[in-house]
Coordinates of C-alpha atoms in Angstrom, one line a residue:
Chain A
M1 CA 0.0 0.0 0.0
N2 CA 1.5 3.2 -1.1
Q3 CA 0.2 5.5 1.6
H4 CA 2.4 7.8 3.6
S5 CA 1.5 8.0 7.2
P6 CA 3.4 10.0 9.9
T7 CA 4.5 6.8 11.7
D8 CA 5.8 5.1 8.6
Q9 CA 9.5 4.6 8.8
R10 CA 10.1 3.7 5.2
P11 CA 12.2 6.1 3.1
W12 CA 9.6 8.2 1.2
I13 CA 10.6 10.4 -1.7
A14 CA 8.4 13.3 -2.7
I15 CA 8.3 14.7 -6.2
P16 CA 8.7 18.5 -6.1
H17 CA 8.1 18.8 -9.8
L18 CA 7.5 16.4 -12.7
D19 CA 10.5 17.2 -14.9
H20 CA 10.7 14.0 -17.0
L21 CA 7.7 12.2 -18.4
W22 CA 8.4 8.7 -19.8
F23 CA 6.2 6.7 -22.1
Q24 CA 6.3 2.9 -22.1
V25 CA 5.4 3.3 -25.7
A26 CA 6.0 -0.2 -26.9
G27 CA 4.8 -1.9 -23.8
T28 CA 7.0 -5.0 -23.1
L29 CA 7.2 -6.0 -26.8
C30 CA 10.7 -6.3 -28.2
N31 CA 12.3 -7.9 -31.2
L32 CA 15.2 -9.0 -29.0
T33 CA 15.3 -11.1 -25.8
C34 CA 18.2 -9.7 -23.8
A35 CA 19.5 -11.7 -21.0
H36 CA 19.8 -8.7 -18.7
C37 CA 16.5 -7.0 -19.4
F38 CA 15.1 -5.7 -16.2
I39 CA 11.5 -6.1 -17.4
S40 CA 12.0 -9.3 -19.4
C41 CA 10.9 -7.8 -22.7
S42 CA 10.7 -10.2 -25.7
P43 CA 8.8 -10.8 -29.0
K44 CA 6.2 -12.7 -27.0
N45 CA 5.8 -10.5 -23.9
D46 CA 2.7 -8.4 -24.3
S47 CA 1.9 -8.0 -20.6
F48 CA 2.1 -4.2 -21.3
G49 CA 0.6 -3.0 -24.5
F50 CA 1.5 -0.2 -27.0
L51 CA 0.5 3.4 -26.4
S52 CA -1.3 5.0 -29.3
L53 CA -0.7 8.4 -30.8
S54 CA -3.9 9.6 -29.3
D55 CA -2.9 8.2 -25.8
V56 CA 0.4 10.1 -26.0
Q57 CA -1.3 13.3 -27.3
R58 CA -3.7 13.2 -24.3
R59 CA -0.8 12.8 -21.9
L60 CA 1.2 15.6 -23.6
E61 CA -1.7 18.0 -23.2
E62 CA -2.0 16.9 -19.6
S63 CA 1.7 17.6 -19.1
V64 CA 1.6 21.2 -20.2
P65 CA -0.1 22.8 -17.1
L66 CA 2.3 20.6 -15.0
G67 CA 5.3 22.2 -16.7
V68 CA 7.0 19.0 -17.7
K69 CA 10.5 19.7 -19.0
E70 CA 11.4 16.6 -21.2
Y71 CA 9.8 13.5 -22.7
Y72 CA 11.3 10.0 -22.9
F73 CA 10.1 7.0 -24.9
T74 CA 11.0 3.4 -24.1
G75 CA 9.8 -0.2 -24.3
G76 CA 10.4 -2.9 -25.3
E77 CA 11.6 -1.6 -28.6
P78 CA 9.8 1.7 -29.3
F79 CA 10.1 1.4 -33.0
L80 CA 7.9 -1.7 -33.1
N81 CA 5.1 0.7 -32.4
P82 CA 3.8 1.6 -35.9
E83 CA 2.9 5.1 -34.6
L84 CA 6.2 5.9 -33.0
T85 CA 7.5 8.3 -35.7
A86 CA 4.2 10.2 -35.6
I87 CA 4.4 10.2 -31.8
L88 CA 7.9 11.6 -31.7
I89 CA 7.0 14.3 -34.3
E90 CA 4.1 15.3 -32.2
T91 CA 6.2 15.4 -29.1
L92 CA 8.7 17.7 -30.6
R93 CA 5.9 20.3 -30.8
Y94 CA 5.8 20.2 -27.0
G95 CA 9.3 19.7 -25.8
P96 CA 12.6 17.7 -26.1
A97 CA 12.2 14.0 -26.9
T98 CA 14.5 11.1 -26.2
V99 CA 13.9 7.6 -27.6
L100 CA 15.6 4.4 -26.3
T101 CA 16.1 1.9 -29.1
N102 CA 18.1 -1.2 -29.8
G103 CA 18.9 0.3 -33.2
T104 CA 18.2 -2.9 -35.1
V105 CA 14.9 -2.0 -36.8
L106 CA 15.4 1.6 -38.0
K107 CA 14.0 2.4 -41.4
D108 CA 15.2 5.1 -43.7
E109 CA 11.7 6.7 -44.2
W110 CA 11.3 7.1 -40.4
L111 CA 14.7 8.7 -40.1
T112 CA 14.0 11.1 -43.0
D113 CA 10.8 12.2 -41.3
L114 CA 12.4 12.5 -37.9
R115 CA 15.4 14.4 -39.3
A116 CA 13.0 17.0 -40.8
A117 CA 10.9 17.1 -37.6
E118 CA 14.0 17.8 -35.4
D119 CA 15.2 20.5 -37.9
A120 CA 11.8 22.2 -37.7
S121 CA 11.7 22.1 -33.9
I122 CA 13.5 24.2 -31.3
Y123 CA 14.0 21.0 -29.3
S124 CA 16.4 18.1 -29.5
L125 CA 15.5 14.6 -30.5
E126 CA 17.9 12.2 -28.8
F127 CA 18.4 8.6 -29.7
R128 CA 19.8 6.3 -27.1
V129 CA 21.1 3.0 -28.8
S130 CA 21.7 0.1 -26.5
I131 CA 24.9 -1.8 -27.2
D132 CA 26.4 -3.7 -24.3
G133 CA 30.1 -3.8 -25.0
C134 CA 32.5 -2.8 -27.7
S135 CA 32.6 -6.2 -29.5
P136 CA 30.2 -9.0 -30.6
E137 CA 32.0 -11.1 -27.9
M138 CA 30.9 -8.8 -25.2
N139 CA 27.5 -7.8 -26.5
D140 CA 26.0 -10.8 -28.3
P141 CA 25.9 -13.2 -25.3
V142 CA 23.7 -10.6 -23.6
R143 CA 21.6 -9.2 -26.4
G144 CA 21.6 -12.1 -28.8
A145 CA 23.6 -13.5 -31.7
G146 CA 24.4 -10.9 -34.4
T147 CA 23.0 -8.0 -32.5
F148 CA 26.3 -6.1 -32.2
A149 CA 26.6 -5.9 -36.0
R150 CA 23.0 -5.0 -36.5
A151 CA 23.0 -2.3 -33.8
M152 CA 26.3 -0.8 -35.2
K153 CA 24.5 -0.6 -38.6
G154 CA 21.7 1.3 -36.9
V155 CA 24.2 3.7 -35.4
A156 CA 25.8 4.3 -38.8
K157 CA 22.4 4.9 -40.2
L158 CA 21.6 7.5 -37.5
V159 CA 24.9 9.2 -38.1
Q160 CA 24.2 9.3 -41.8
Y161 CA 21.0 11.2 -41.0
G162 CA 22.8 13.7 -38.9
F163 CA 21.9 12.4 -35.5
L164 CA 24.4 12.0 -32.7
P165 CA 23.1 8.8 -30.9
I166 CA 24.1 8.2 -27.3
I167 CA 25.4 4.7 -27.2
T168 CA 24.1 3.2 -24.0
A169 CA 25.9 0.2 -22.5
A170 CA 24.8 -1.7 -19.5
R171 CA 27.9 -2.5 -17.4
V172 CA 28.1 -6.2 -18.0
W173 CA 31.8 -6.1 -17.0
P174 CA 33.5 -5.4 -13.7
I175 CA 33.5 -1.6 -13.0
E176 CA 37.3 -1.7 -12.7
Q177 CA 37.4 -2.2 -16.5
D178 CA 35.4 0.9 -17.2
R179 CA 38.3 3.0 -18.4
A180 CA 39.7 0.5 -20.8
I181 CA 36.3 -0.5 -22.2
V182 CA 35.1 3.1 -22.7
D183 CA 38.4 3.9 -24.5
R184 CA 38.1 0.8 -26.7
F185 CA 34.4 1.4 -27.3
L186 CA 35.0 5.0 -28.5
E187 CA 37.7 3.8 -30.8
V188 CA 35.4 1.1 -32.3
L189 CA 32.6 3.7 -32.8
R190 CA 35.0 6.1 -34.5
D191 CA 36.3 3.3 -36.8
A192 CA 32.7 2.6 -37.7
G193 CA 32.3 6.2 -39.0
Y194 CA 30.9 7.9 -35.9
A195 CA 33.4 10.7 -35.6
R196 CA 32.3 12.1 -32.2
P197 CA 30.7 9.3 -30.4
R198 CA 28.6 9.8 -27.2
L199 CA 28.6 7.0 -24.7
K200 CA 26.6 6.4 -21.6
I201 CA 27.4 3.6 -19.2
L202 CA 24.6 2.3 -17.1
P203 CA 24.6 -0.1 -14.1
T204 CA 22.7 -3.3 -14.6
L205 CA 19.5 -3.6 -12.6
H206 CA 19.0 -7.0 -10.9
L207 CA 15.4 -7.4 -11.9
G208 CA 13.5 -9.4 -14.6
A209 CA 15.8 -11.5 -16.8
E210 CA 18.9 -10.2 -15.1
E211 CA 17.9 -12.0 -11.9
T212 CA 18.5 -15.3 -13.8
R213 CA 21.6 -14.1 -15.6
T214 CA 23.4 -13.0 -12.4
H215 CA 21.3 -12.6 -9.3
G216 CA 18.5 -10.6 -7.7
Y217 CA 18.7 -8.1 -4.9
L218 CA 19.2 -9.5 -1.4
P219 CA 16.6 -8.6 1.2
S220 CA 19.3 -6.6 2.9
E221 CA 19.9 -4.4 -0.2
R222 CA 17.5 -1.7 0.6
V223 CA 17.7 2.1 1.0
T224 CA 16.9 3.1 4.6
S225 CA 15.6 6.5 5.9
D226 CA 19.0 7.0 7.5
M227 CA 20.7 6.7 4.2
L228 CA 18.8 9.8 2.9
D229 CA 20.5 12.1 5.5
G230 CA 22.5 14.5 3.4
Y231 CA 21.8 12.7 0.2
D232 CA 20.8 14.7 -2.9
Q233 CA 17.4 13.2 -3.6
S234 CA 17.3 14.8 -7.1
Q235 CA 19.6 11.9 -8.1
L236 CA 16.7 9.5 -7.7
V237 CA 14.5 9.0 -10.8
C238 CA 11.3 9.0 -8.7
H239 CA 12.2 12.5 -7.4
H240 CA 11.5 14.0 -10.9
S241 CA 10.0 11.4 -13.2
R242 CA 6.9 9.3 -13.8
V243 CA 6.1 6.8 -16.6
V244 CA 2.9 6.2 -18.5
T245 CA 2.0 2.7 -19.5
D246 CA -1.3 1.2 -20.7
R247 CA -2.2 0.5 -17.1
G248 CA -1.7 4.0 -15.7
V249 CA 1.0 6.2 -14.4
H250 CA 3.9 4.5 -12.6
V251 CA 6.6 5.8 -10.4
C252 CA 9.6 5.1 -12.7
P253 CA 10.5 3.1 -15.8
I254 CA 12.5 0.6 -13.8
L255 CA 9.7 -0.6 -11.5
I256 CA 6.7 -0.9 -13.8
E257 CA 6.3 -4.6 -13.0
S258 CA 6.7 -4.1 -9.3
H259 CA 3.9 -4.1 -6.8
G260 CA 2.6 -0.7 -5.9
S261 CA 4.3 1.1 -8.8
V262 CA 1.0 2.5 -10.3
L263 CA 0.5 5.7 -8.5
G264 CA -2.6 6.9 -10.4
Q265 CA -4.5 7.2 -13.7
T266 CA -3.7 10.8 -14.2
L267 CA -0.4 12.6 -14.1
S268 CA -1.6 14.8 -11.2
E269 CA -2.7 11.8 -9.2
S270 CA 0.7 10.2 -9.6
L271 CA 2.6 13.1 -8.0
V272 CA 2.6 11.6 -4.6
P273 CA 5.5 10.5 -2.4
F274 CA 6.9 7.0 -3.1
A275 CA 8.5 4.6 -0.6
I276 CA 11.9 3.5 -2.2
E277 CA 11.7 0.0 -0.6
H278 CA 12.6 -2.0 -3.7
G279 CA 16.0 -3.6 -4.3
A280 CA 16.5 -1.7 -7.5
C281 CA 16.1 1.6 -5.6
T282 CA 19.6 0.8 -4.1
T283 CA 21.1 0.9 -7.6
C284 CA 19.4 4.2 -8.4
Y285 CA 20.6 5.5 -5.0
E286 CA 24.1 4.4 -5.5
Y287 CA 24.6 5.6 -9.1
G288 CA 22.3 8.6 -9.4
A289 CA 20.8 10.0 -12.6
I290 CA 20.7 6.5 -14.1
C291 CA 17.8 7.3 -16.5
S292 CA 19.1 10.7 -17.7
N293 CA 21.0 11.0 -21.0
A294 CA 24.3 11.8 -19.5
S295 CA 26.5 8.9 -18.2
S296 CA 26.6 8.1 -14.5
Q297 CA 29.0 6.4 -12.1
P298 CA 28.8 5.5 -8.5
L299 CA 28.3 8.8 -6.7
G300 CA 31.5 10.1 -5.0
Q301 CA 33.7 7.9 -7.2
E302 CA 36.9 9.5 -8.5
A303 CA 36.5 11.0 -12.0
L304 CA 37.6 8.8 -14.9
G305 CA 40.3 10.4 -17.1
Chain B
M1 CA 14.7 54.3 -20.6
M2 CA 16.8 52.2 -18.3
R3 CA 19.5 49.9 -19.4
I4 CA 21.4 47.2 -17.5
A5 CA 24.2 44.8 -18.3
L6 CA 24.1 41.1 -17.4
L7 CA 27.4 39.2 -17.3
G8 CA 27.3 35.4 -17.3
G9 CA 30.1 33.1 -16.1
L10 CA 33.5 34.9 -16.0
Y11 CA 35.6 31.7 -15.6
S12 CA 38.5 33.9 -14.6
N13 CA 38.6 35.6 -18.0
Y14 CA 39.4 39.0 -16.5
L15 CA 40.5 40.4 -19.9
A16 CA 37.0 39.8 -21.4
L17 CA 35.5 41.1 -18.2
E18 CA 37.5 44.3 -18.5
A19 CA 36.4 44.7 -22.2
A20 CA 32.8 44.1 -21.3
L21 CA 32.7 46.6 -18.5
V22 CA 34.1 49.3 -20.8
D23 CA 31.5 48.4 -23.4
A24 CA 28.6 48.4 -20.9
R25 CA 29.6 51.8 -19.6
R26 CA 29.9 53.2 -23.1
R27 CA 26.4 52.0 -23.9
G28 CA 25.0 53.8 -20.9
C29 CA 24.3 51.0 -18.6
E30 CA 23.0 52.2 -15.2
A31 CA 23.7 48.9 -13.4
I32 CA 25.9 45.9 -14.1
Y33 CA 25.2 42.4 -12.7
C34 CA 27.1 39.2 -12.8
L35 CA 25.2 35.9 -12.7
G36 CA 27.9 33.9 -11.0
D37 CA 30.8 31.5 -11.6
L38 CA 33.6 34.0 -11.3
G39 CA 36.3 31.4 -11.4
A40 CA 37.1 28.3 -13.5
F41 CA 38.8 27.5 -16.7
G42 CA 41.0 30.6 -17.0
P43 CA 44.1 31.9 -15.3
H44 CA 44.7 34.1 -12.2
P45 CA 41.2 33.9 -10.6
D46 CA 41.9 36.8 -8.2
R47 CA 42.2 39.3 -11.0
A48 CA 38.5 39.5 -11.7
F49 CA 37.6 40.6 -8.2
P50 CA 39.0 44.2 -8.2
L51 CA 37.3 44.9 -11.5
L52 CA 33.9 43.8 -10.1
H53 CA 34.4 45.9 -7.0
E54 CA 35.6 48.9 -9.0
H55 CA 32.5 48.9 -11.2
G56 CA 30.1 48.1 -8.4
V57 CA 29.0 44.8 -10.1
A58 CA 26.4 43.0 -8.0
C59 CA 27.0 39.2 -8.2
V60 CA 24.8 36.1 -7.8
R61 CA 26.5 33.1 -6.2
G62 CA 27.1 30.4 -8.8
N63 CA 27.9 26.8 -8.1
Y64 CA 31.6 27.5 -8.6
D65 CA 31.5 30.5 -6.2
D66 CA 29.7 28.3 -3.6
S67 CA 32.4 25.6 -3.9
I68 CA 35.4 27.9 -3.9
G69 CA 33.9 30.0 -1.1
R70 CA 33.4 27.0 1.1
E71 CA 36.5 25.1 -0.2
L72 CA 34.5 22.1 -1.2
A73 CA 36.0 19.1 -3.0
D74 CA 34.5 19.9 -6.4
C75 CA 32.9 22.6 -8.5
Q76 CA 29.3 21.2 -8.2
C77 CA 29.0 21.9 -12.0
G78 CA 26.4 19.2 -12.3
Y79 CA 28.3 17.0 -14.8
T80 CA 27.7 13.3 -14.5
D81 CA 29.9 11.9 -17.3
P82 CA 33.4 10.9 -16.0
R83 CA 35.1 12.6 -18.9
D84 CA 33.4 15.9 -18.2
N85 CA 34.2 15.6 -14.5
H86 CA 37.9 14.9 -15.2
F87 CA 38.5 18.3 -16.9
A88 CA 36.1 20.1 -14.5
Q89 CA 38.3 18.8 -11.6
L90 CA 41.5 20.0 -13.1
S91 CA 40.0 23.5 -13.5
Y92 CA 38.6 23.5 -10.0
D93 CA 41.7 22.4 -8.3
Y94 CA 43.7 25.2 -10.0
T95 CA 41.1 27.8 -9.2
L96 CA 40.7 26.8 -5.5
A97 CA 44.5 26.9 -5.0
N98 CA 44.7 30.4 -6.6
T99 CA 41.8 32.2 -5.0
S100 CA 42.8 34.3 -2.0
P101 CA 41.1 33.8 1.4
A102 CA 39.7 37.3 1.2
N103 CA 38.1 36.6 -2.1
R104 CA 36.8 33.2 -0.9
A105 CA 35.2 35.0 2.0
W106 CA 33.6 37.5 -0.4
L107 CA 32.2 34.7 -2.5
R108 CA 30.5 33.2 0.6
S109 CA 28.6 36.5 1.0
L110 CA 27.0 36.5 -2.4
P111 CA 23.2 35.9 -2.7
G112 CA 21.7 33.0 -4.5
E113 CA 19.5 35.3 -6.5
I114 CA 18.9 39.0 -7.1
R115 CA 15.5 40.5 -7.8
F116 CA 14.6 44.0 -8.9
D117 CA 12.0 45.7 -11.1
L118 CA 12.7 47.1 -14.5
G119 CA 9.8 49.3 -15.2
S120 CA 6.9 47.1 -14.2
Y121 CA 8.7 43.9 -15.0
R122 CA 9.8 41.7 -12.1
V123 CA 13.4 40.6 -13.0
L124 CA 14.9 37.6 -11.3
L125 CA 18.7 36.9 -11.8
C126 CA 19.9 33.4 -11.0
H127 CA 22.8 31.2 -11.9
G128 CA 21.4 28.0 -13.4
S129 CA 17.7 28.2 -12.7
P130 CA 15.6 29.8 -10.0
R131 CA 15.1 26.4 -8.3
R132 CA 18.6 25.0 -8.5
T133 CA 22.0 26.8 -8.8
N134 CA 23.6 24.2 -11.1
E135 CA 20.6 23.3 -13.3
F136 CA 21.4 23.3 -17.0
L137 CA 18.7 25.0 -19.0
W138 CA 19.7 24.4 -22.5
E139 CA 17.6 25.9 -25.3
S140 CA 16.9 22.5 -26.9
T141 CA 16.0 20.6 -23.8
T142 CA 13.9 23.1 -21.9
S143 CA 10.2 23.1 -22.8
T144 CA 8.4 26.4 -22.9
H145 CA 5.8 25.2 -20.4
F146 CA 8.5 24.4 -18.0
L147 CA 9.8 28.0 -18.2
E148 CA 6.2 29.2 -17.7
H149 CA 6.1 27.1 -14.6
L150 CA 9.3 28.6 -13.3
A151 CA 8.0 32.2 -14.0
D152 CA 4.7 31.4 -12.1
E153 CA 6.4 29.6 -9.2
H154 CA 9.0 32.2 -8.7
E155 CA 6.8 35.2 -9.4
A156 CA 9.0 36.7 -12.1
D157 CA 8.4 38.3 -15.5
V158 CA 12.0 38.1 -16.7
I159 CA 14.2 35.2 -15.5
C160 CA 17.9 35.5 -16.4
G161 CA 20.4 32.7 -16.0
T162 CA 23.8 31.5 -17.3
H163 CA 25.6 28.2 -16.4
T164 CA 25.3 26.4 -19.7
G165 CA 27.8 28.8 -21.5
I166 CA 25.5 29.4 -24.5
K167 CA 23.1 32.4 -24.8
W168 CA 19.5 32.0 -25.8
R169 CA 16.1 33.5 -25.0
R170 CA 12.5 32.3 -25.1
D171 CA 9.4 34.6 -25.0
L172 CA 6.7 33.4 -22.6
A173 CA 3.0 34.2 -22.3
G174 CA 2.0 37.6 -21.1
G175 CA 5.2 39.4 -22.2
R176 CA 7.3 37.3 -19.9
M177 CA 10.6 35.8 -21.0
F178 CA 13.6 33.6 -20.1
V179 CA 17.0 34.8 -21.1
N180 CA 20.3 32.9 -20.8
V181 CA 22.8 35.7 -20.9
G182 CA 25.7 33.7 -22.2
V183 CA 29.2 33.8 -20.7
L184 CA 32.3 36.0 -20.8
G185 CA 34.5 33.1 -19.7
R186 CA 34.9 31.3 -23.0
P187 CA 33.6 31.4 -26.6
E188 CA 30.3 29.7 -27.1
N189 CA 31.4 26.7 -29.3
D190 CA 30.9 28.4 -32.7
G191 CA 34.4 28.7 -34.0
R192 CA 34.6 32.4 -33.1
T193 CA 36.9 33.8 -30.4
N194 CA 34.6 36.4 -29.1
V195 CA 32.5 36.0 -25.9
W196 CA 29.0 37.4 -25.0
Y197 CA 27.1 39.4 -22.5
T198 CA 23.5 40.7 -22.5
L199 CA 21.8 44.1 -22.3
L200 CA 18.3 44.5 -21.0
T201 CA 16.7 47.8 -21.9
H202 CA 13.4 49.0 -20.6
R203 CA 11.6 51.5 -22.8
R204 CA 8.7 53.2 -21.0
H205 CA 5.6 54.3 -22.9
H206 CA 3.0 56.2 -20.8
A207 CA 0.1 55.5 -23.1
P208 CA -0.5 53.6 -26.3
R209 CA 0.3 55.8 -29.3
D210 CA -1.8 54.1 -32.0
G211 CA -3.8 51.1 -32.6
I212 CA -1.0 48.8 -33.8
L213 CA 1.4 49.9 -31.1
E214 CA -1.2 49.5 -28.5
K215 CA -1.6 45.9 -29.4
S216 CA 2.1 45.2 -29.5
L217 CA 2.7 47.0 -26.2
A218 CA -0.1 45.2 -24.6
L219 CA 1.5 41.9 -25.5
C220 CA 4.7 43.1 -24.0
D221 CA 3.1 44.1 -20.7
P222 CA 3.5 41.8 -17.8
P223 CA 0.2 40.6 -16.3
H224 CA 0.5 42.8 -13.2
A225 CA 1.4 46.0 -15.1
K226 CA -0.7 49.1 -14.6
R227 CA -2.5 50.6 -17.6
E228 CA -0.5 53.9 -17.3
D229 CA 2.8 52.0 -17.2
Y230 CA 3.2 50.7 -20.7
G231 CA 6.7 49.5 -21.5
E232 CA 8.8 46.9 -23.1
I233 CA 12.0 45.0 -22.4
V234 CA 14.5 44.8 -25.3
V235 CA 17.1 42.0 -25.0
E236 CA 20.4 42.4 -26.9
F237 CA 23.2 39.9 -26.9
I238 CA 26.5 41.8 -27.2
P239 CA 29.7 40.2 -28.6
I240 CA 32.9 41.1 -26.9
E241 CA 36.3 40.9 -28.6
Y242 CA 39.3 40.8 -26.2
D243 CA 42.9 39.9 -26.2
H244 CA 42.3 36.1 -26.4
Q245 CA 45.9 35.4 -27.4
R246 CA 47.1 37.0 -24.2
L247 CA 44.7 35.0 -22.2
A248 CA 45.9 31.8 -23.9
A249 CA 49.5 32.7 -23.2
E250 CA 48.7 33.3 -19.5
M251 CA 46.8 30.0 -19.4
R252 CA 49.8 28.2 -20.9
A253 CA 52.2 29.9 -18.4
Q254 CA 49.9 28.6 -15.6
R255 CA 50.1 25.1 -17.1
L256 CA 46.4 24.9 -17.6
P257 CA 45.3 22.0 -19.9
E258 CA 46.1 22.5 -23.5
E259 CA 42.5 21.5 -24.3
F260 CA 41.3 24.7 -22.5
I261 CA 43.7 26.9 -24.4
E262 CA 42.6 25.4 -27.7
T263 CA 39.0 26.5 -26.9
I264 CA 40.1 30.1 -26.3
I265 CA 42.1 30.2 -29.5
A266 CA 39.8 28.3 -31.8
G267 CA 36.4 29.0 -30.4
W268 CA 35.4 25.3 -30.2
W269 CA 34.7 23.5 -27.0
T270 CA 37.1 20.6 -26.5
T271 CA 36.1 19.5 -23.0
C272 CA 32.9 19.0 -20.9
L273 CA 31.1 18.1 -24.1
E274 CA 29.1 15.1 -22.9
I275 CA 26.6 17.3 -21.0
L276 CA 25.6 19.0 -24.3
P277 CA 22.2 18.0 -25.8
A278 CA 22.1 16.9 -29.4
K279 CA 21.3 20.2 -31.1
E280 CA 23.9 22.2 -29.1
R281 CA 26.5 19.4 -29.6
R282 CA 25.9 19.3 -33.4
R283 CA 26.6 23.0 -33.7
G284 CA 30.1 22.5 -32.3
R285 CA 33.1 20.8 -33.9
W286 CA 33.9 18.1 -31.3

C-alpha cells in the first residue's frame, strides 16, 4: 500500500516537480530477448501494450499545465510501435524528446521524417542506442547473436541522417574495467564512422531476466531512511519522473512490473510520495541519474580520465 | 529608458570582463550584474575581483562560487559523465588553489539570486535556474511550459540565468521571458573567439500611441502592469572581442590544460562536451 503516514519509517521520496515524463510506448514487446532485461521484454511478452498516438497526445496535453521539461520513450523496442514516428514528431511540438532503441529495426523513411521534424523544432531529438560492449564477444551473449553488428549498422544509419546517438551500454563487465572498455568502445565507434561518439554507461538492474543471468537483490539491499540524510534526492528518478503505461502512471521506468508502482491514472494523481523500498532503488541511489541522457558512475567515485 | 548589463560566467577571464565593463559603460548601462561562476577555466582567478568591485557589479553566487567560497572538493557543476568531470576537476583544483582567502570569504557573502523591477517587470537573476543553482537550462532541452512554470512559481516576468555557456532566449506568455545571458569566460562553441554578455533595456511608454502599437505593447506588458505603465523590455546579446591570445599565453604559463587553451584560440569547446544535448553538440566541432 503506497500511503504515507506519519508513523511510517520507510524512506519516502516526494516529487517536487514532474521534470521527465516517460512513455512505455511499446509496452513490453521487443524484437530481442536480452539476458539482462530488467522487465523481461521479448517478442512474446505483451503484458504491457502499446500506447497509441492519441494516448500520447492526451498525456502531452495533460503535461503542459504541470510544466513537464522533457519527454522520454522506451519499451520494449519503441520502433515496433507503428505510430512511433508520428508520436515523436508530435512530441517535438511540446518539448525535447529522447527515444531508447536497440537500433536494429530503424528504417530510412522514419529517419527522413524524424530528421525533418527535429530540424523544424527548437527541441532536440535524442536517440539512445543500447549496445552492451565494444565487440560481438561482449554484446552478443547478452543481447543475442548478431545484435552487435545489427546495432552498429543502426548507429551508422543514424549518423548518416545527422543524428548523434548516445550509445548506452549496461555495465556487464567489472567496474574496474570501465576506463579500458570506454576507450576501446569510443575507438570502435570512430572506426565505424561515428566521428564524435557519445557513450553512456549504465549499471545493470537486478530485476527481470537479469535475476536469472546473475542474481537478484538481497533482502538486505534496501535504502533506509538514515541513508537519505545529506543525500541529494534529485539523483533519484522518482524525485523528478513518472512513466505512462497502458495501465496508468507508474513511479519510474524501472519498477513498472513491481507491486505498488502504479500511482494513479492521471499525471496529477501520480505526483505523490513513493517509498523506495525495492532492491532496484539501491542501484538508483548508488549511481544517481541512471535514467538521464548523461552517463553516470557511483556517486562520489573519483572521476575517470 | 533604463539599461542594465548582465554578465554570465566569468571563468577567470578577466580580460574579457575588462572589455565588457568598458563596453557596458559606453552603452550607458546604469547597473551591471554578474550571474555567477567568477572562477574556472582561465588563469589568475583573483584578477576578476578588483574589476567587479571597482565597477560596483552586484553578483549572484554560482555553483563555482559556492564551492570555492566553502572550499568544497569539487565545483558542483552538475556534470555526470566521468570525462566531463575529469576536466572540471583540473580546472577546479587550480582555481581553488589560486583564490585568496579574502576573495573566498567575499564569495561566501553572495546571494543565491537577485531581484529588482525594471519598469513594471519583475526581474529575477539566478545562476542555473531559480530552483537550482547548477541546473542546466539548454535551449533545446527546456520546454516552454517548464519555463512558464518557473515564472509562475518564482513570481518573475523576466528570468535570467547562465551556467550552460551558450546564450538564448524564449518569449513566454503575457510578455514574460527567459534569457540565458551567455558567458564571458569562453567562446560559445561556434568557431569564433569572441564572448558574449547581455543588455536589458526597458523602454517606457506612458500610453498607447496608436492602434498597432497598443496591441504590440499590450502583448509586452507583464500581467500585473498598470495601464499607465506601458513599456517593453528589449534584449540584446553583445559580442565582446578581447585579447584572447594574451589569455591563452597566460593559461599556458599557468600550465592549464592545452584543451582549454585550444578553446580560447579556436572558439570550439574541447572538454565537458558530454553534457551537451544533441542540437547544441551538433553546432560544435567536437
